[in-house]
PDB file of C-alpha atoms in Angstrom:
ATOM      1  CA  UNK A   1      55.104  12.163 -15.766  1.00  0.00           C
ATOM      2  CA  UNK A   2      52.756  13.566 -18.449  1.00  0.00           C
ATOM      3  CA  UNK A   3      53.239  10.403 -20.523  1.00  0.00           C
ATOM      4  CA  UNK A   4      52.350   8.198 -17.567  1.00  0.00           C
ATOM      5  CA  UNK A   5      49.191  10.216 -16.948  1.00  0.00           C
ATOM      6  CA  UNK A   6      48.268  10.045 -20.642  1.00  0.00           C
ATOM      7  CA  UNK A   7      48.696   6.248 -20.731  1.00  0.00           C
ATOM      8  CA  UNK A   8      46.639   5.834 -17.548  1.00  0.00           C
ATOM      9  CA  UNK A   9      43.807   7.941 -18.943  1.00  0.00           C
ATOM     10  CA  UNK A  10      43.889   6.015 -22.232  1.00  0.00           C
ATOM     11  CA  UNK A  11      43.760   2.629 -20.445  1.00  0.00           C
ATOM     12  CA  UNK A  12      40.925   3.761 -18.203  1.00  0.00           C
ATOM     13  CA  UNK A  13      39.091   5.129 -21.230  1.00  0.00           C
ATOM     14  CA  UNK A  14      39.362   1.773 -23.008  1.00  0.00           C
ATOM     15  CA  UNK A  15      38.162  -0.092 -19.940  1.00  0.00           C
ATOM     16  CA  UNK A  16      35.252   2.313 -19.651  1.00  0.00           C
ATOM     17  CA  UNK A  17      34.385   1.549 -23.262  1.00  0.00           C
ATOM     18  CA  UNK A  18      34.201  -2.146 -22.431  1.00  0.00           C
ATOM     19  CA  UNK A  19      31.851  -1.602 -19.494  1.00  0.00           C
ATOM     20  CA  UNK A  20      28.202  -2.238 -20.226  1.00  0.00           C
ATOM     21  CA  UNK A  21      25.296  -0.181 -19.065  1.00  0.00           C
ATOM     22  CA  UNK A  22      22.486  -2.178 -17.530  1.00  0.00           C
ATOM     23  CA  UNK A  23      19.007  -0.953 -16.756  1.00  0.00           C
ATOM     24  CA  UNK A  24      18.313  -1.878 -13.159  1.00  0.00           C
ATOM     25  CA  UNK A  25      15.000  -0.134 -12.579  1.00  0.00           C
ATOM     26  CA  UNK A  26      12.730   2.506 -14.068  1.00  0.00           C
ATOM     27  CA  UNK A  27      11.018   5.515 -12.582  1.00  0.00           C
ATOM     28  CA  UNK A  28       7.292   4.833 -12.663  1.00  0.00           C
ATOM     29  CA  UNK A  29       6.275   8.162 -11.108  1.00  0.00           C
ATOM     30  CA  UNK A  30       7.598  11.152  -9.231  1.00  0.00           C
ATOM     31  CA  UNK A  31       5.410  12.429  -6.412  1.00  0.00           C
ATOM     32  CA  UNK A  32       6.720  15.816  -5.361  1.00  0.00           C
ATOM     33  CA  UNK A  33      10.316  14.814  -4.588  1.00  0.00           C
ATOM     34  CA  UNK A  34       9.720  11.097  -3.988  1.00  0.00           C
ATOM     35  CA  UNK A  35      10.367   8.557  -6.705  1.00  0.00           C
ATOM     36  CA  UNK A  36       8.260   5.446  -7.217  1.00  0.00           C
ATOM     37  CA  UNK A  37      10.147   2.782  -9.134  1.00  0.00           C
ATOM     38  CA  UNK A  38       8.698   0.144 -11.425  1.00  0.00           C
ATOM     39  CA  UNK A  39      10.006  -2.547  -9.062  1.00  0.00           C
ATOM     40  CA  UNK A  40       7.999  -0.982  -6.204  1.00  0.00           C
ATOM     41  CA  UNK A  41       4.868  -1.068  -8.365  1.00  0.00           C
ATOM     42  CA  UNK A  42       5.486  -4.681  -9.364  1.00  0.00           C
ATOM     43  CA  UNK A  43       6.160  -5.675  -5.756  1.00  0.00           C
ATOM     44  CA  UNK A  44       2.861  -4.098  -4.677  1.00  0.00           C
ATOM     45  CA  UNK A  45       0.993  -5.865  -7.486  1.00  0.00           C
ATOM     46  CA  UNK A  46       2.829  -9.202  -7.062  1.00  0.00           C
ATOM     47  CA  UNK A  47       0.023 -11.207  -5.388  1.00  0.00           C
ATOM     48  CA  UNK A  48      -2.479 -10.231  -8.075  1.00  0.00           C
ATOM     49  CA  UNK A  49       0.055 -10.609 -10.888  1.00  0.00           C
ATOM     50  CA  UNK A  50       0.771 -14.170  -9.751  1.00  0.00           C
ATOM     51  CA  UNK A  51      -2.873 -15.064 -10.410  1.00  0.00           C
ATOM     52  CA  UNK A  52      -2.581 -13.966 -14.039  1.00  0.00           C
ATOM     53  CA  UNK A  53      -0.927 -17.211 -15.081  1.00  0.00           C
ATOM     54  CA  UNK A  54      -4.422 -18.731 -15.072  1.00  0.00           C
ATOM     55  CA  UNK A  55      -5.504 -16.351 -17.866  1.00  0.00           C
ATOM     56  CA  UNK A  56      -4.858 -18.220 -21.103  1.00  0.00           C
ATOM     57  CA  UNK A  57      -5.274 -15.447 -23.676  1.00  0.00           C
ATOM     58  CA  UNK A  58      -2.052 -13.393 -23.928  1.00  0.00           C
ATOM     59  CA  UNK A  59      -3.900 -10.208 -24.867  1.00  0.00           C
ATOM     60  CA  UNK A  60      -6.271 -10.448 -21.886  1.00  0.00           C
ATOM     61  CA  UNK A  61      -3.352 -11.325 -19.608  1.00  0.00           C
ATOM     62  CA  UNK A  62      -1.394  -8.262 -20.802  1.00  0.00           C
ATOM     63  CA  UNK A  63      -4.425  -5.985 -20.426  1.00  0.00           C
ATOM     64  CA  UNK A  64      -5.062  -7.277 -16.923  1.00  0.00           C
ATOM     65  CA  UNK A  65      -1.372  -6.905 -16.048  1.00  0.00           C
ATOM     66  CA  UNK A  66      -1.409  -3.283 -17.189  1.00  0.00           C
ATOM     67  CA  UNK A  67      -4.605  -2.629 -15.222  1.00  0.00           C
ATOM     68  CA  UNK A  68      -3.120  -4.159 -12.066  1.00  0.00           C
ATOM     69  CA  UNK A  69       0.124  -2.204 -12.427  1.00  0.00           C
ATOM     70  CA  UNK A  70      -1.790   1.054 -12.933  1.00  0.00           C
ATOM     71  CA  UNK A  71      -3.968   0.306  -9.905  1.00  0.00           C
ATOM     72  CA  UNK A  72      -0.874  -0.417  -7.799  1.00  0.00           C
ATOM     73  CA  UNK A  73       0.826   2.749  -9.045  1.00  0.00           C
ATOM     74  CA  UNK A  74      -2.253   4.807  -8.165  1.00  0.00           C
ATOM     75  CA  UNK A  75      -2.246   3.288  -4.682  1.00  0.00           C
ATOM     76  CA  UNK A  76       1.451   4.052  -4.192  1.00  0.00           C
ATOM     77  CA  UNK A  77       0.963   7.643  -5.389  1.00  0.00           C
ATOM     78  CA  UNK A  78      -1.905   8.089  -2.939  1.00  0.00           C
ATOM     79  CA  UNK A  79       0.224   6.677  -0.127  1.00  0.00           C
ATOM     80  CA  UNK A  80       3.128   9.019  -0.945  1.00  0.00           C
ATOM     81  CA  UNK A  81       0.786  12.015  -0.936  1.00  0.00           C
ATOM     82  CA  UNK A  82      -0.680  10.922   2.392  1.00  0.00           C
ATOM     83  CA  UNK A  83       2.778  10.345   3.904  1.00  0.00           C
ATOM     84  CA  UNK A  84       3.763  13.884   2.919  1.00  0.00           C
ATOM     85  CA  UNK A  85       0.643  15.320   4.558  1.00  0.00           C
ATOM     86  CA  UNK A  86       1.301  13.237   7.678  1.00  0.00           C
ATOM     87  CA  UNK A  87       4.834  14.679   7.888  1.00  0.00           C
ATOM     88  CA  UNK A  88       3.615  18.238   7.275  1.00  0.00           C
ATOM     89  CA  UNK A  89       0.943  17.941   9.978  1.00  0.00           C
ATOM     90  CA  UNK A  90       3.277  16.186  12.419  1.00  0.00           C
ATOM     91  CA  UNK A  91       0.918  13.256  12.926  1.00  0.00           C
ATOM     92  CA  UNK A  92       2.395  10.260  14.690  1.00  0.00           C
ATOM     93  CA  UNK A  93       1.451   6.998  16.344  1.00  0.00           C
ATOM     94  CA  UNK A  94       2.663   6.436  19.891  1.00  0.00           C
ATOM     95  CA  UNK A  95       4.197   3.178  21.063  1.00  0.00           C
ATOM     96  CA  UNK A  96       1.210   2.588  23.349  1.00  0.00           C
ATOM     97  CA  UNK A  97      -1.207   3.006  20.405  1.00  0.00           C
ATOM     98  CA  UNK A  98       0.906   0.623  18.344  1.00  0.00           C
ATOM     99  CA  UNK A  99       1.090  -1.948  21.157  1.00  0.00           C
ATOM    100  CA  UNK A 100      -2.689  -1.724  21.638  1.00  0.00           C
ATOM    101  CA  UNK A 101      -3.218  -2.349  17.910  1.00  0.00           C
ATOM    102  CA  UNK A 102      -0.901  -5.387  17.986  1.00  0.00           C
ATOM    103  CA  UNK A 103      -2.799  -6.714  21.012  1.00  0.00           C
ATOM    104  CA  UNK A 104      -6.081  -6.274  19.138  1.00  0.00           C
ATOM    105  CA  UNK A 105      -4.720  -8.222  16.162  1.00  0.00           C
ATOM    106  CA  UNK A 106      -3.609 -11.005  18.505  1.00  0.00           C
ATOM    107  CA  UNK A 107      -7.064 -11.132  20.120  1.00  0.00           C
ATOM    108  CA  UNK A 108      -8.859 -11.179  16.765  1.00  0.00           C
ATOM    109  CA  UNK A 109      -6.710 -14.116  15.677  1.00  0.00           C
ATOM    110  CA  UNK A 110      -7.027 -15.939  19.031  1.00  0.00           C
ATOM    111  CA  UNK A 111      -3.265 -15.806  19.598  1.00  0.00           C
ATOM    112  CA  UNK A 112      -2.023 -16.174  23.131  1.00  0.00           C
ATOM    113  CA  UNK A 113       1.784 -16.187  22.831  1.00  0.00           C
ATOM    114  CA  UNK A 114       4.430 -14.289  20.905  1.00  0.00           C
ATOM    115  CA  UNK A 115       5.839 -17.375  19.157  1.00  0.00           C
ATOM    116  CA  UNK A 116       2.448 -18.114  17.651  1.00  0.00           C
ATOM    117  CA  UNK A 117       2.169 -14.472  16.546  1.00  0.00           C
ATOM    118  CA  UNK A 118       5.649 -14.566  14.969  1.00  0.00           C
ATOM    119  CA  UNK A 119       4.593 -17.651  12.995  1.00  0.00           C
ATOM    120  CA  UNK A 120       1.428 -15.912  11.785  1.00  0.00           C
ATOM    121  CA  UNK A 121       3.458 -12.895  10.694  1.00  0.00           C
ATOM    122  CA  UNK A 122       6.029 -15.088   8.938  1.00  0.00           C
ATOM    123  CA  UNK A 123       3.193 -16.711   6.985  1.00  0.00           C
ATOM    124  CA  UNK A 124       2.239 -13.244   5.737  1.00  0.00           C
ATOM    125  CA  UNK A 125       5.847 -12.328   4.895  1.00  0.00           C
ATOM    126  CA  UNK A 126       6.499 -10.121   7.932  1.00  0.00           C
ATOM    127  CA  UNK A 127       8.670 -10.131  11.008  1.00  0.00           C
ATOM    128  CA  UNK A 128       7.520  -8.194  14.089  1.00  0.00           C
ATOM    129  CA  UNK A 129       9.510  -5.035  13.268  1.00  0.00           C
ATOM    130  CA  UNK A 130       8.296  -4.912   9.644  1.00  0.00           C
ATOM    131  CA  UNK A 131       4.710  -5.537  10.766  1.00  0.00           C
ATOM    132  CA  UNK A 132       4.886  -2.731  13.331  1.00  0.00           C
ATOM    133  CA  UNK A 133       6.255  -0.378  10.660  1.00  0.00           C
ATOM    134  CA  UNK A 134       3.407  -1.377   8.335  1.00  0.00           C
ATOM    135  CA  UNK A 135       0.856  -0.948  11.123  1.00  0.00           C
ATOM    136  CA  UNK A 136       2.300   2.440  12.129  1.00  0.00           C
ATOM    137  CA  UNK A 137       1.904   3.703   8.544  1.00  0.00           C
ATOM    138  CA  UNK A 138      -1.665   2.402   8.360  1.00  0.00           C
ATOM    139  CA  UNK A 139      -2.582   4.001  11.676  1.00  0.00           C
ATOM    140  CA  UNK A 140      -1.006   7.323  10.637  1.00  0.00           C
ATOM    141  CA  UNK A 141      -3.055   7.270   7.441  1.00  0.00           C
ATOM    142  CA  UNK A 142      -6.216   6.544   9.422  1.00  0.00           C
ATOM    143  CA  UNK A 143      -5.477   9.525  11.676  1.00  0.00           C
ATOM    144  CA  UNK A 144      -5.028  11.736   8.616  1.00  0.00           C
ATOM    145  CA  UNK A 145      -8.286  10.562   7.052  1.00  0.00           C
ATOM    146  CA  UNK A 146     -10.166  11.052  10.322  1.00  0.00           C
ATOM    147  CA  UNK A 147      -8.703  14.517  10.683  1.00  0.00           C
ATOM    148  CA  UNK A 148      -9.551  15.540   7.112  1.00  0.00           C
ATOM    149  CA  UNK A 149     -12.886  13.768   6.610  1.00  0.00           C
ATOM    150  CA  UNK A 150     -14.611  13.684  10.011  1.00  0.00           C
ATOM    151  CA  UNK A 151     -15.236  17.437  10.241  1.00  0.00           C
ATOM    152  CA  UNK A 152     -16.868  17.358   6.795  1.00  0.00           C
ATOM    153  CA  UNK A 153     -19.219  14.461   7.496  1.00  0.00           C
ATOM    154  CA  UNK A 154     -22.498  15.596   8.979  1.00  0.00           C
ATOM    155  CA  UNK A 155     -25.276  13.121   9.655  1.00  0.00           C
ATOM    156  CA  UNK A 156     -28.537  14.614  10.809  1.00  0.00           C
ATOM    157  CA  UNK A 157     -30.924  12.825  13.122  1.00  0.00           C
ATOM    158  CA  UNK A 158     -33.432  12.567  10.261  1.00  0.00           C
ATOM    159  CA  UNK A 159     -30.809  10.850   8.060  1.00  0.00           C
ATOM    160  CA  UNK A 160     -30.043   8.444  10.868  1.00  0.00           C
ATOM    161  CA  UNK A 161     -33.722   7.611  11.403  1.00  0.00           C
ATOM    162  CA  UNK A 162     -34.280   7.122   7.651  1.00  0.00           C
ATOM    163  CA  UNK A 163     -31.292   4.770   7.410  1.00  0.00           C
ATOM    164  CA  UNK A 164     -32.488   2.840  10.475  1.00  0.00           C
ATOM    165  CA  UNK A 165     -35.989   2.480   8.998  1.00  0.00           C
ATOM    166  CA  UNK A 166     -34.574   1.343   5.654  1.00  0.00           C
ATOM    167  CA  UNK A 167     -32.323  -1.202   7.403  1.00  0.00           C
ATOM    168  CA  UNK A 168     -35.276  -2.588   9.386  1.00  0.00           C
ATOM    169  CA  UNK A 169     -37.306  -2.940   6.183  1.00  0.00           C
ATOM    170  CA  UNK A 170     -34.465  -4.845   4.533  1.00  0.00           C
ATOM    171  CA  UNK A 171     -34.076  -7.111   7.555  1.00  0.00           C
ATOM    172  CA  UNK A 172     -37.802  -7.829   7.787  1.00  0.00           C
ATOM    173  CA  UNK A 173     -38.172  -8.461   4.053  1.00  0.00           C
ATOM    174  CA  UNK A 174     -40.626  -5.575   3.576  1.00  0.00           C
ATOM    175  CA  UNK A 175     -38.440  -3.833   1.024  1.00  0.00           C
ATOM    176  CA  UNK A 176     -39.173  -4.678  -2.592  1.00  0.00           C
ATOM    177  CA  UNK A 177     -36.552  -3.963  -5.205  1.00  0.00           C
ATOM    178  CA  UNK A 178     -37.400  -3.413  -8.829  1.00  0.00           C
ATOM    179  CA  UNK A 179     -34.665  -4.084 -11.338  1.00  0.00           C
ATOM    180  CA  UNK A 180     -35.149  -2.692 -14.789  1.00  0.00           C
ATOM    181  CA  UNK A 181     -32.903  -3.309 -17.722  1.00  0.00           C
TER     182      UNK A 181
END
């Protein structure tokens, strides 16, 4: 019995030696306990990265690629931090709020039936469920920002009047801008 076990272990050990390790993905960042992978960053940056093929100089293309990946990573980190705050504060979006937002999107795009809306979503790479998930996250983030920022923003009546006067001057052409270099 011991010999059989020894042979089995030896065979498995040899097979393990023949197996190859393959890098599937990399960790781009860790935000608290959440991991952001390089593939997530690249997926987020994909539309902008696709435009880089027009840049002929390899050095400029690489610099721009790095800039876009860093920008996408920063965005993903910010989103993870916001998602954590949303969970901690118990913020949520109700189904009625979500349905109202979908209706608004349909109105803005002059869409009258669900088939037409499904086609629009498909053109953007979404199905209805994925779009609602995306929209729910966006709305939750907006609630968080409103909750955190609104109490800190104070606009006095004088500020409002000054901005209104400035806007009227711009609209009437009275405002003269001096550019110095």
